[in-house]
């Protein structure tokens, strides 16, 4: 969930130079406390100089084989945030310093014969690695190493690239792809003289590295909340303060160390992630290709929805909120919200269309058992759209509550926030495919789309990988032209729903049309703005599947693979019938949820 | 001069604004209701454009809007009803509705029709100030249609400054954090908020939760007047709209 490539400028000490550099949007400034370095700050370095550095630039002290005692002493004196250990420090030394509350970078010097196994004992004992060029002394060679070596690095700790990086390397940095790359460390490549940096050159570097990073990701939301022409925050002034509070804080919180730790821990130990990537042999044979199911059905509470509720509940906690509002269609998001509220002891109010309350009685009972209050929405068609309206009205009336949206819909920042929280799905697919197929990118990713959260999560890390064919599957109900459909992309046009500019089903007067699908989770007249953009730009292919096709596909999976899918996911499965594959294709289908909640529908229709 | 400015200049206090949805309770009621309100001495009227998903409205207005839609009301139909309204109606008129309906109608066509029917301003609660200023302001101004803005108790001081600068005609001061038709409790905090908005350089009307003579007078003591919607719709429903206004003034 890195925002941008972090940039660390190292080897500083000159006061005037520092003043100019601290105006730049840097992430780290490094100071070398190693007397043999040409950039040694000196024994009488003035601690006051460091005080004027803005707090969003973290101060790094670089040490080589120094005693822990002295490091901690200097860290206190100079108010250092980070200790970079650049010598032969052991994992225990790293841990001791980390346990004292400081961030720790451990540097390693790489060449072709570097043994990556030695890094294993350092994971979790330091925050990041820093990979530098092997030299006779401890760093500072001013030379680059062959970055391709890093293909062998499969560890969990993120790293900085270091060693001789200069302005001419902007392109190379941009080209270099590694799932664990977090930032770059620059030093002598930008110097006038030792410890004095060329400020203009650093500025240009920061700008061009980040610019490219941003524009590279063509499908990311822009800073005003738009995906192409879609998105934004079309909300009444009554919600403005709430939405602004969230927009101003969500990225900061999501990228904070505390959040990342809590989120990862809960996903591992509570949700049961990573979910398996199951090669389904019988289905593969049937379609003459290689089909993998990403098993979101195996998550706690039975669907992908909990990836998002875990994240948002942590956010709500950071913002000091005590009452949680949610909307739900089929009840999966309601259950996932009630679950995390129970876990964190927060009040939970779930708005659910009165019709859905009837259709999905078992989920209503689950929410109530988990301590949530379920309020039936009696306006409109009494389904998801109306539940969402009621949830928004509740938020307007209770501005100090937190609105926990279940899909990639709503005003900015919700679509982006929920996409990020669901992006764990594609992150895992990449890692798992490497083990299975020795490749990170499948040929095709298929997911169903109502609002679009499971599809957003399954597509997220492939959006910029042009060779990956993204397929989104909508519910066409009784057929796209039947008037009983939820195929928004196919029959909708540009409009505004629930605070977002997107594609939606509406009549000639701009009144929103009530959708229909057998699947309560796809029964929504709009679609997330990201998907509207993917459709408009042609980046994703949109197919639609009828009630009957979905029911048939569910039966096939149950009978041939022993997996009963949710009706929503059955739509994605049915799309396989409409596509052509070769025998070498690798197809990943996101099985967003399990079918327990749909048993009544299945029994009535099969 | 825009009729809204004229009203605030000439009267300037105890201004009574009434909201009702077009085509309610019957499709052809829009003009007769306008006439009644003018005859009874109402200063300003906000005509609601019915929408299927009125986010900021409580149950009474939601149901009234649904009734109007079921009656066959649409923006097109509304403009055809308003075509000759200015022959008899002289008070300022405002259209209030949600952005999707206007966008679908076409912003240029909408503004041209507003101008042709003598509409003085519009309230579009879900068209954000930023998008308005960037994309639509010039068009609104070219047609002489005011974009009336809302402030709420949650609006920050910083944003209030921005809104004050951009506002035209008057500020719609939402009394409380609620959808329309809720109750307003009186408190020191609430009064401080009213006073803060009233001290701005633009007139303001208090809306949301104003229901009778007492709450109207209370609101008017802090601002230039107030807006009544839900309570008036209930009176329309019961067929005693005239008596309701008589009791207010």
mmCIF file with all atom_site columns, N, CA, C and O in Angstrom, chain A residues 224 226 233-238 240-241 379 385 389 393 397 399 493 495-496 506-507 509-512, chain B residues 50-57 62 69 74 99-100 103-104 125-126 128 131 134 150 154-155 159 174 177:
data_model
loop_
_atom_site.group_PDB
_atom_site.id
_atom_site.type_symbol
_atom_site.label_atom_id
_atom_site.label_alt_id
_atom_site.label_comp_id
_atom_site.label_asym_id
_atom_site.label_entity_id
_atom_site.label_seq_id
_atom_site.pdbx_PDB_ins_code
_atom_site.Cartn_x
_atom_site.Cartn_y
_atom_site.Cartn_z
_atom_site.occupancy
_atom_site.B_iso_or_equiv
_atom_site.pdbx_formal_charge
_atom_site.auth_seq_id
_atom_site.auth_comp_id
_atom_site.auth_asym_id
_atom_site.auth_atom_id
_atom_site.pdbx_PDB_model_num
ATOM 1   N N  . UNK A 1 224 ? -8.233  14.479 -6.723  1.00 0.00 ? 224 UNK A N  1
ATOM 2   C CA . UNK A 1 224 ? -9.574  15.004 -6.498  1.00 0.00 ? 224 UNK A CA 1
ATOM 3   C C  . UNK A 1 224 ? -10.624 13.904 -6.450  1.00 0.00 ? 224 UNK A C  1
ATOM 4   O O  . UNK A 1 224 ? -11.828 14.163 -6.436  1.00 0.00 ? 224 UNK A O  1
ATOM 5   N N  . UNK A 1 226 ? -11.061 11.337 -8.721  1.00 0.00 ? 226 UNK A N  1
ATOM 6   C CA . UNK A 1 226 ? -11.623 10.888 -9.996  1.00 0.00 ? 226 UNK A CA 1
ATOM 7   C C  . UNK A 1 226 ? -10.803 9.772  -10.625 1.00 0.00 ? 226 UNK A C  1
ATOM 8   O O  . UNK A 1 226 ? -9.581  9.769  -10.559 1.00 0.00 ? 226 UNK A O  1
ATOM 9   N N  . UNK A 1 233 ? -16.914 13.643 -5.257  1.00 0.00 ? 233 UNK A N  1
ATOM 10  C CA . UNK A 1 233 ? -17.712 13.564 -4.019  1.00 0.00 ? 233 UNK A CA 1
ATOM 11  C C  . UNK A 1 233 ? -18.912 14.491 -4.161  1.00 0.00 ? 233 UNK A C  1
ATOM 12  O O  . UNK A 1 233 ? -18.871 15.651 -3.762  1.00 0.00 ? 233 UNK A O  1
ATOM 13  N N  . UNK A 1 234 ? -19.965 13.974 -4.792  1.00 0.00 ? 234 UNK A N  1
ATOM 14  C CA . UNK A 1 234 ? -21.185 14.752 -5.032  1.00 0.00 ? 234 UNK A CA 1
ATOM 15  C C  . UNK A 1 234 ? -22.138 14.547 -3.865  1.00 0.00 ? 234 UNK A C  1
ATOM 16  O O  . UNK A 1 234 ? -23.058 13.740 -3.918  1.00 0.00 ? 234 UNK A O  1
ATOM 17  N N  . UNK A 1 235 ? -21.841 15.259 -2.800  1.00 0.00 ? 235 UNK A N  1
ATOM 18  C CA . UNK A 1 235 ? -22.573 15.036 -1.554  1.00 0.00 ? 235 UNK A CA 1
ATOM 19  C C  . UNK A 1 235 ? -23.152 16.342 -1.041  1.00 0.00 ? 235 UNK A C  1
ATOM 20  O O  . UNK A 1 235 ? -22.603 17.419 -1.277  1.00 0.00 ? 235 UNK A O  1
ATOM 21  N N  . UNK A 1 236 ? -24.261 16.270 -0.315  1.00 0.00 ? 236 UNK A N  1
ATOM 22  C CA . UNK A 1 236 ? -24.803 17.477 0.301   1.00 0.00 ? 236 UNK A CA 1
ATOM 23  C C  . UNK A 1 236 ? -23.827 18.024 1.356   1.00 0.00 ? 236 UNK A C  1
ATOM 24  O O  . UNK A 1 236 ? -23.061 17.263 1.954   1.00 0.00 ? 236 UNK A O  1
ATOM 25  N N  . UNK A 1 237 ? -23.884 19.331 1.538   1.00 0.00 ? 237 UNK A N  1
ATOM 26  C CA . UNK A 1 237 ? -23.039 19.988 2.538   1.00 0.00 ? 237 UNK A CA 1
ATOM 27  C C  . UNK A 1 237 ? -23.158 19.286 3.900   1.00 0.00 ? 237 UNK A C  1
ATOM 28  O O  . UNK A 1 237 ? -22.231 19.280 4.704   1.00 0.00 ? 237 UNK A O  1
ATOM 29  N N  . UNK A 1 238 ? -24.307 18.668 4.127   1.00 0.00 ? 238 UNK A N  1
ATOM 30  C CA . UNK A 1 238 ? -24.570 17.991 5.402   1.00 0.00 ? 238 UNK A CA 1
ATOM 31  C C  . UNK A 1 238 ? -23.577 16.872 5.694   1.00 0.00 ? 238 UNK A C  1
ATOM 32  O O  . UNK A 1 238 ? -23.368 16.493 6.828   1.00 0.00 ? 238 UNK A O  1
ATOM 33  N N  . UNK A 1 240 ? -20.411 16.909 4.268   1.00 0.00 ? 240 UNK A N  1
ATOM 34  C CA . UNK A 1 240 ? -19.101 17.393 3.835   1.00 0.00 ? 240 UNK A CA 1
ATOM 35  C C  . UNK A 1 240 ? -18.018 17.227 4.903   1.00 0.00 ? 240 UNK A C  1
ATOM 36  O O  . UNK A 1 240 ? -16.930 16.714 4.639   1.00 0.00 ? 240 UNK A O  1
ATOM 37  N N  . UNK A 1 241 ? -18.337 17.642 6.133   1.00 0.00 ? 241 UNK A N  1
ATOM 38  C CA . UNK A 1 241 ? -17.315 17.609 7.177   1.00 0.00 ? 241 UNK A CA 1
ATOM 39  C C  . UNK A 1 241 ? -16.862 16.172 7.439   1.00 0.00 ? 241 UNK A C  1
ATOM 40  O O  . UNK A 1 241 ? -15.670 15.904 7.617   1.00 0.00 ? 241 UNK A O  1
ATOM 41  N N  . UNK A 1 379 ? -38.051 2.471  2.313   1.00 0.00 ? 379 UNK A N  1
ATOM 42  C CA . UNK A 1 379 ? -38.250 3.345  1.153   1.00 0.00 ? 379 UNK A CA 1
ATOM 43  C C  . UNK A 1 379 ? -37.948 2.583  -0.136  1.00 0.00 ? 379 UNK A C  1
ATOM 44  O O  . UNK A 1 379 ? -37.319 1.526  -0.119  1.00 0.00 ? 379 UNK A O  1
ATOM 45  N N  . UNK A 1 385 ? -29.997 -0.334 -2.665  1.00 0.00 ? 385 UNK A N  1
ATOM 46  C CA . UNK A 1 385 ? -29.954 1.100  -2.959  1.00 0.00 ? 385 UNK A CA 1
ATOM 47  C C  . UNK A 1 385 ? -30.617 1.896  -1.830  1.00 0.00 ? 385 UNK A C  1
ATOM 48  O O  . UNK A 1 385 ? -30.114 2.930  -1.395  1.00 0.00 ? 385 UNK A O  1
ATOM 49  N N  . UNK A 1 389 ? -29.213 4.616  0.921   1.00 0.00 ? 389 UNK A N  1
ATOM 50  C CA . UNK A 1 389 ? -29.804 5.934  1.193   1.00 0.00 ? 389 UNK A CA 1
ATOM 51  C C  . UNK A 1 389 ? -30.020 6.121  2.695   1.00 0.00 ? 389 UNK A C  1
ATOM 52  O O  . UNK A 1 389 ? -29.703 7.178  3.254   1.00 0.00 ? 389 UNK A O  1
ATOM 53  N N  . UNK A 1 393 ? -28.456 8.816  5.307   1.00 0.00 ? 393 UNK A N  1
ATOM 54  C CA . UNK A 1 393 ? -29.294 9.700  6.123   1.00 0.00 ? 393 UNK A CA 1
ATOM 55  C C  . UNK A 1 393 ? -28.952 9.569  7.606   1.00 0.00 ? 393 UNK A C  1
ATOM 56  O O  . UNK A 1 393 ? -28.930 10.550 8.342   1.00 0.00 ? 393 UNK A O  1
ATOM 57  N N  . UNK A 1 397 ? -27.557 12.515 10.136  1.00 0.00 ? 397 UNK A N  1
ATOM 58  C CA . UNK A 1 397 ? -28.170 12.828 11.428  1.00 0.00 ? 397 UNK A CA 1
ATOM 59  C C  . UNK A 1 397 ? -27.220 12.565 12.592  1.00 0.00 ? 397 UNK A C  1
ATOM 60  O O  . UNK A 1 397 ? -27.388 13.114 13.679  1.00 0.00 ? 397 UNK A O  1
ATOM 61  N N  . UNK A 1 399 ? -23.444 12.827 12.755  1.00 0.00 ? 399 UNK A N  1
ATOM 62  C CA . UNK A 1 399 ? -22.162 13.091 12.079  1.00 0.00 ? 399 UNK A CA 1
ATOM 63  C C  . UNK A 1 399 ? -20.938 12.561 12.833  1.00 0.00 ? 399 UNK A C  1
ATOM 64  O O  . UNK A 1 399 ? -19.861 12.521 12.259  1.00 0.00 ? 399 UNK A O  1
ATOM 65  N N  . UNK A 1 493 ? -26.055 4.728  -18.124 1.00 0.00 ? 493 UNK A N  1
ATOM 66  C CA . UNK A 1 493 ? -25.285 5.851  -18.658 1.00 0.00 ? 493 UNK A CA 1
ATOM 67  C C  . UNK A 1 493 ? -24.813 6.761  -17.526 1.00 0.00 ? 493 UNK A C  1
ATOM 68  O O  . UNK A 1 493 ? -25.056 6.491  -16.355 1.00 0.00 ? 493 UNK A O  1
ATOM 69  N N  . UNK A 1 495 ? -24.180 9.285  -14.701 1.00 0.00 ? 495 UNK A N  1
ATOM 70  C CA . UNK A 1 495 ? -25.030 9.978  -13.739 1.00 0.00 ? 495 UNK A CA 1
ATOM 71  C C  . UNK A 1 495 ? -24.399 9.984  -12.354 1.00 0.00 ? 495 UNK A C  1
ATOM 72  O O  . UNK A 1 495 ? -23.185 9.734  -12.218 1.00 0.00 ? 495 UNK A O  1
ATOM 73  N N  . UNK A 1 496 ? -25.231 10.273 -11.374 1.00 0.00 ? 496 UNK A N  1
ATOM 74  C CA . UNK A 1 496 ? -24.718 10.447 -10.014 1.00 0.00 ? 496 UNK A CA 1
ATOM 75  C C  . UNK A 1 496 ? -25.554 9.622  -9.045  1.00 0.00 ? 496 UNK A C  1
ATOM 76  O O  . UNK A 1 496 ? -26.774 9.742  -9.008  1.00 0.00 ? 496 UNK A O  1
ATOM 77  N N  . UNK A 1 506 ? -30.807 4.480  -15.209 1.00 0.00 ? 506 UNK A N  1
ATOM 78  C CA . UNK A 1 506 ? -31.743 5.557  -14.936 1.00 0.00 ? 506 UNK A CA 1
ATOM 79  C C  . UNK A 1 506 ? -32.687 5.720  -16.126 1.00 0.00 ? 506 UNK A C  1
ATOM 80  O O  . UNK A 1 506 ? -32.379 5.297  -17.236 1.00 0.00 ? 506 UNK A O  1
ATOM 81  N N  . UNK A 1 507 ? -33.833 6.367  -15.872 1.00 0.00 ? 507 UNK A N  1
ATOM 82  C CA . UNK A 1 507 ? -34.749 6.593  -16.990 1.00 0.00 ? 507 UNK A CA 1
ATOM 83  C C  . UNK A 1 507 ? -34.424 7.939  -17.654 1.00 0.00 ? 507 UNK A C  1
ATOM 84  O O  . UNK A 1 507 ? -33.464 8.621  -17.263 1.00 0.00 ? 507 UNK A O  1
ATOM 85  N N  . UNK A 1 509 ? -35.697 10.724 -17.409 1.00 0.00 ? 509 UNK A N  1
ATOM 86  C CA . UNK A 1 509 ? -35.825 11.888 -16.523 1.00 0.00 ? 509 UNK A CA 1
ATOM 87  C C  . UNK A 1 509 ? -34.765 11.905 -15.424 1.00 0.00 ? 509 UNK A C  1
ATOM 88  O O  . UNK A 1 509 ? -34.831 12.728 -14.522 1.00 0.00 ? 509 UNK A O  1
ATOM 89  N N  . UNK A 1 510 ? -33.825 10.955 -15.481 1.00 0.00 ? 510 UNK A N  1
ATOM 90  C CA . UNK A 1 510 ? -32.781 10.930 -14.457 1.00 0.00 ? 510 UNK A CA 1
ATOM 91  C C  . UNK A 1 510 ? -33.235 10.305 -13.150 1.00 0.00 ? 510 UNK A C  1
ATOM 92  O O  . UNK A 1 510 ? -32.607 10.497 -12.114 1.00 0.00 ? 510 UNK A O  1
ATOM 93  N N  . UNK A 1 511 ? -34.346 9.560  -13.188 1.00 0.00 ? 511 UNK A N  1
ATOM 94  C CA . UNK A 1 511 ? -34.762 8.827  -11.997 1.00 0.00 ? 511 UNK A CA 1
ATOM 95  C C  . UNK A 1 511 ? -34.068 7.468  -12.026 1.00 0.00 ? 511 UNK A C  1
ATOM 96  O O  . UNK A 1 511 ? -33.959 6.837  -13.086 1.00 0.00 ? 511 UNK A O  1
ATOM 97  N N  . UNK A 1 512 ? -33.591 7.039  -10.867 1.00 0.00 ? 512 UNK A N  1
ATOM 98  C CA . UNK A 1 512 ? -32.815 5.803  -10.827 1.00 0.00 ? 512 UNK A CA 1
ATOM 99  C C  . UNK A 1 512 ? -33.750 4.599  -10.916 1.00 0.00 ? 512 UNK A C  1
ATOM 100 O O  . UNK A 1 512 ? -34.790 4.539  -10.256 1.00 0.00 ? 512 UNK A O  1
ATOM 101 N N  . UNK B 2 50  ? -38.928 16.444 -7.990  1.00 0.00 ? 50  UNK B N  1
ATOM 102 C CA . UNK B 2 50  ? -38.917 15.121 -7.368  1.00 0.00 ? 50  UNK B CA 1
ATOM 103 C C  . UNK B 2 50  ? -37.799 14.228 -7.903  1.00 0.00 ? 50  UNK B C  1
ATOM 104 O O  . UNK B 2 50  ? -37.495 14.255 -9.096  1.00 0.00 ? 50  UNK B O  1
ATOM 105 N N  . UNK B 2 51  ? -37.209 13.458 -6.993  1.00 0.00 ? 51  UNK B N  1
ATOM 106 C CA . UNK B 2 51  ? -36.126 12.540 -7.352  1.00 0.00 ? 51  UNK B CA 1
ATOM 107 C C  . UNK B 2 51  ? -36.345 11.219 -6.624  1.00 0.00 ? 51  UNK B C  1
ATOM 108 O O  . UNK B 2 51  ? -36.833 11.197 -5.497  1.00 0.00 ? 51  UNK B O  1
ATOM 109 N N  . UNK B 2 52  ? -35.965 10.136 -7.299  1.00 0.00 ? 52  UNK B N  1
ATOM 110 C CA . UNK B 2 52  ? -36.182 8.807  -6.728  1.00 0.00 ? 52  UNK B CA 1
ATOM 111 C C  . UNK B 2 52  ? -35.368 8.553  -5.463  1.00 0.00 ? 52  UNK B C  1
ATOM 112 O O  . UNK B 2 52  ? -35.740 7.739  -4.636  1.00 0.00 ? 52  UNK B O  1
ATOM 113 N N  . UNK B 2 53  ? -34.232 9.231  -5.328  1.00 0.00 ? 53  UNK B N  1
ATOM 114 C CA . UNK B 2 53  ? -33.324 8.938  -4.222  1.00 0.00 ? 53  UNK B CA 1
ATOM 115 C C  . UNK B 2 53  ? -32.876 10.199 -3.488  1.00 0.00 ? 53  UNK B C  1
ATOM 116 O O  . UNK B 2 53  ? -31.698 10.547 -3.493  1.00 0.00 ? 53  UNK B O  1
ATOM 117 N N  . UNK B 2 54  ? -33.815 10.878 -2.816  1.00 0.00 ? 54  UNK B N  1
ATOM 118 C CA . UNK B 2 54  ? -33.474 12.154 -2.171  1.00 0.00 ? 54  UNK B CA 1
ATOM 119 C C  . UNK B 2 54  ? -32.722 11.971 -0.856  1.00 0.00 ? 54  UNK B C  1
ATOM 120 O O  . UNK B 2 54  ? -33.319 11.843 0.211   1.00 0.00 ? 54  UNK B O  1
ATOM 121 N N  . UNK B 2 55  ? -31.385 11.983 -0.967  1.00 0.00 ? 55  UNK B N  1
ATOM 122 C CA . UNK B 2 55  ? -30.513 11.638 0.157   1.00 0.00 ? 55  UNK B CA 1
ATOM 123 C C  . UNK B 2 55  ? -30.669 12.497 1.401   1.00 0.00 ? 55  UNK B C  1
ATOM 124 O O  . UNK B 2 55  ? -30.526 12.017 2.514   1.00 0.00 ? 55  UNK B O  1
ATOM 125 N N  . UNK B 2 56  ? -30.935 13.785 1.201   1.00 0.00 ? 56  UNK B N  1
ATOM 126 C CA . UNK B 2 56  ? -30.913 14.683 2.359   1.00 0.00 ? 56  UNK B CA 1
ATOM 127 C C  . UNK B 2 56  ? -32.306 14.862 2.962   1.00 0.00 ? 56  UNK B C  1
ATOM 128 O O  . UNK B 2 56  ? -32.492 15.666 3.855   1.00 0.00 ? 56  UNK B O  1
ATOM 129 N N  . UNK B 2 57  ? -33.285 14.091 2.449   1.00 0.00 ? 57  UNK B N  1
ATOM 130 C CA . UNK B 2 57  ? -34.647 14.293 2.915   1.00 0.00 ? 57  UNK B CA 1
ATOM 131 C C  . UNK B 2 57  ? -35.149 13.186 3.821   1.00 0.00 ? 57  UNK B C  1
ATOM 132 O O  . UNK B 2 57  ? -34.807 12.023 3.657   1.00 0.00 ? 57  UNK B O  1
ATOM 133 N N  . UNK B 2 62  ? -39.619 12.365 1.191   1.00 0.00 ? 62  UNK B N  1
ATOM 134 C CA . UNK B 2 62  ? -39.392 11.188 0.337   1.00 0.00 ? 62  UNK B CA 1
ATOM 135 C C  . UNK B 2 62  ? -40.713 10.681 -0.238  1.00 0.00 ? 62  UNK B C  1
ATOM 136 O O  . UNK B 2 62  ? -40.834 10.415 -1.436  1.00 0.00 ? 62  UNK B O  1
ATOM 137 N N  . UNK B 2 69  ? -43.756 11.641 -8.418  1.00 0.00 ? 69  UNK B N  1
ATOM 138 C CA . UNK B 2 69  ? -43.232 10.847 -9.541  1.00 0.00 ? 69  UNK B CA 1
ATOM 139 C C  . UNK B 2 69  ? -44.297 9.893  -10.058 1.00 0.00 ? 69  UNK B C  1
ATOM 140 O O  . UNK B 2 69  ? -44.473 9.742  -11.272 1.00 0.00 ? 69  UNK B O  1
ATOM 141 N N  . UNK B 2 74  ? -42.117 15.302 -13.871 1.00 0.00 ? 74  UNK B N  1
ATOM 142 C CA . UNK B 2 74  ? -40.728 15.227 -14.326 1.00 0.00 ? 74  UNK B CA 1
ATOM 143 C C  . UNK B 2 74  ? -40.258 16.666 -14.487 1.00 0.00 ? 74  UNK B C  1
ATOM 144 O O  . UNK B 2 74  ? -41.071 17.603 -14.427 1.00 0.00 ? 74  UNK B O  1
ATOM 145 N N  . UNK B 2 99  ? -28.808 16.687 -8.220  1.00 0.00 ? 99  UNK B N  1
ATOM 146 C CA . UNK B 2 99  ? -27.980 16.971 -9.386  1.00 0.00 ? 99  UNK B CA 1
ATOM 147 C C  . UNK B 2 99  ? -28.205 15.994 -10.545 1.00 0.00 ? 99  UNK B C  1
ATOM 148 O O  . UNK B 2 99  ? -28.138 16.370 -11.708 1.00 0.00 ? 99  UNK B O  1
ATOM 149 N N  . UNK B 2 100 ? -28.465 14.727 -10.237 1.00 0.00 ? 100 UNK B N  1
ATOM 150 C CA . UNK B 2 100 ? -28.588 13.749 -11.319 1.00 0.00 ? 100 UNK B CA 1
ATOM 151 C C  . UNK B 2 100 ? -29.697 14.132 -12.307 1.00 0.00 ? 100 UNK B C  1
ATOM 152 O O  . UNK B 2 100 ? -29.530 13.983 -13.514 1.00 0.00 ? 100 UNK B O  1
ATOM 153 N N  . UNK B 2 103 ? -28.478 17.077 -14.424 1.00 0.00 ? 103 UNK B N  1
ATOM 154 C CA . UNK B 2 103 ? -27.410 16.630 -15.324 1.00 0.00 ? 103 UNK B CA 1
ATOM 155 C C  . UNK B 2 103 ? -27.995 15.853 -16.502 1.00 0.00 ? 103 UNK B C  1
ATOM 156 O O  . UNK B 2 103 ? -27.614 16.045 -17.649 1.00 0.00 ? 103 UNK B O  1
ATOM 157 N N  . UNK B 2 104 ? -28.953 14.969 -16.175 1.00 0.00 ? 104 UNK B N  1
ATOM 158 C CA . UNK B 2 104 ? -29.566 14.145 -17.227 1.00 0.00 ? 104 UNK B CA 1
ATOM 159 C C  . UNK B 2 104 ? -30.372 15.024 -18.204 1.00 0.00 ? 104 UNK B C  1
ATOM 160 O O  . UNK B 2 104 ? -30.424 14.783 -19.404 1.00 0.00 ? 104 UNK B O  1
ATOM 161 N N  . UNK B 2 125 ? -28.327 20.497 -3.652  1.00 0.00 ? 125 UNK B N  1
ATOM 162 C CA . UNK B 2 125 ? -27.490 20.199 -2.488  1.00 0.00 ? 125 UNK B CA 1
ATOM 163 C C  . UNK B 2 125 ? -26.296 19.297 -2.790  1.00 0.00 ? 125 UNK B C  1
ATOM 164 O O  . UNK B 2 125 ? -25.284 19.379 -2.108  1.00 0.00 ? 125 UNK B O  1
ATOM 165 N N  . UNK B 2 126 ? -26.417 18.427 -3.803  1.00 0.00 ? 126 UNK B N  1
ATOM 166 C CA . UNK B 2 126 ? -25.300 17.505 -4.031  1.00 0.00 ? 126 UNK B CA 1
ATOM 167 C C  . UNK B 2 126 ? -24.418 17.902 -5.224  1.00 0.00 ? 126 UNK B C  1
ATOM 168 O O  . UNK B 2 126 ? -23.650 17.076 -5.719  1.00 0.00 ? 126 UNK B O  1
ATOM 169 N N  . UNK B 2 128 ? -21.263 19.845 -5.630  1.00 0.00 ? 128 UNK B N  1
ATOM 170 C CA . UNK B 2 128 ? -20.267 20.456 -4.742  1.00 0.00 ? 128 UNK B CA 1
ATOM 171 C C  . UNK B 2 128 ? -19.817 21.832 -5.234  1.00 0.00 ? 128 UNK B C  1
ATOM 172 O O  . UNK B 2 128 ? -19.749 22.084 -6.438  1.00 0.00 ? 128 UNK B O  1
ATOM 173 N N  . UNK B 2 131 ? -16.894 21.773 -7.855  1.00 0.00 ? 131 UNK B N  1
ATOM 174 C CA . UNK B 2 131 ? -17.277 21.401 -9.218  1.00 0.00 ? 131 UNK B CA 1
ATOM 175 C C  . UNK B 2 131 ? -18.102 22.521 -9.852  1.00 0.00 ? 131 UNK B C  1
ATOM 176 O O  . UNK B 2 131 ? -17.974 22.822 -11.032 1.00 0.00 ? 131 UNK B O  1
ATOM 177 N N  . UNK B 2 134 ? -15.791 25.430 -10.888 1.00 0.00 ? 134 UNK B N  1
ATOM 178 C CA . UNK B 2 134 ? -14.889 25.112 -11.982 1.00 0.00 ? 134 UNK B CA 1
ATOM 179 C C  . UNK B 2 134 ? -15.625 24.928 -13.316 1.00 0.00 ? 134 UNK B C  1
ATOM 180 O O  . UNK B 2 134 ? -15.179 25.399 -14.344 1.00 0.00 ? 134 UNK B O  1
ATOM 181 N N  . UNK B 2 150 ? -25.669 25.819 0.862   1.00 0.00 ? 150 UNK B N  1
ATOM 182 C CA . UNK B 2 150 ? -26.046 25.418 2.217   1.00 0.00 ? 150 UNK B CA 1
ATOM 183 C C  . UNK B 2 150 ? -24.858 25.544 3.173   1.00 0.00 ? 150 UNK B C  1
ATOM 184 O O  . UNK B 2 150 ? -23.714 25.310 2.780   1.00 0.00 ? 150 UNK B O  1
ATOM 185 N N  . UNK B 2 154 ? -21.961 21.563 11.012  1.00 0.00 ? 154 UNK B N  1
ATOM 186 C CA . UNK B 2 154 ? -20.665 20.888 10.903  1.00 0.00 ? 154 UNK B CA 1
ATOM 187 C C  . UNK B 2 154 ? -19.711 21.610 9.947   1.00 0.00 ? 154 UNK B C  1
ATOM 188 O O  . UNK B 2 154 ? -18.553 21.226 9.819   1.00 0.00 ? 154 UNK B O  1
ATOM 189 N N  . UNK B 2 155 ? -20.220 22.628 9.247   1.00 0.00 ? 155 UNK B N  1
ATOM 190 C CA . UNK B 2 155 ? -19.359 23.361 8.308   1.00 0.00 ? 155 UNK B CA 1
ATOM 191 C C  . UNK B 2 155 ? -18.241 24.074 9.071   1.00 0.00 ? 155 UNK B C  1
ATOM 192 O O  . UNK B 2 155 ? -18.509 24.816 10.008  1.00 0.00 ? 155 UNK B O  1
ATOM 193 N N  . UNK B 2 159 ? -14.290 26.619 5.668   1.00 0.00 ? 159 UNK B N  1
ATOM 194 C CA . UNK B 2 159 ? -15.187 26.369 4.547   1.00 0.00 ? 159 UNK B CA 1
ATOM 195 C C  . UNK B 2 159 ? -16.274 27.443 4.487   1.00 0.00 ? 159 UNK B C  1
ATOM 196 O O  . UNK B 2 159 ? -16.711 27.841 3.408   1.00 0.00 ? 159 UNK B O  1
ATOM 197 N N  . UNK B 2 174 ? -28.792 25.303 7.404   1.00 0.00 ? 174 UNK B N  1
ATOM 198 C CA . UNK B 2 174 ? -29.407 24.077 7.923   1.00 0.00 ? 174 UNK B CA 1
ATOM 199 C C  . UNK B 2 174 ? -29.297 24.113 9.447   1.00 0.00 ? 174 UNK B C  1
ATOM 200 O O  . UNK B 2 174 ? -28.220 24.289 10.004  1.00 0.00 ? 174 UNK B O  1
ATOM 201 N N  . UNK B 2 177 ? -27.992 18.856 12.486  1.00 0.00 ? 177 UNK B N  1
ATOM 202 C CA . UNK B 2 177 ? -27.502 17.696 11.748  1.00 0.00 ? 177 UNK B CA 1
ATOM 203 C C  . UNK B 2 177 ? -28.622 16.681 11.658  1.00 0.00 ? 177 UNK B C  1
ATOM 204 O O  . UNK B 2 177 ? -28.827 15.895 12.567  1.00 0.00 ? 177 UNK B O  1
#
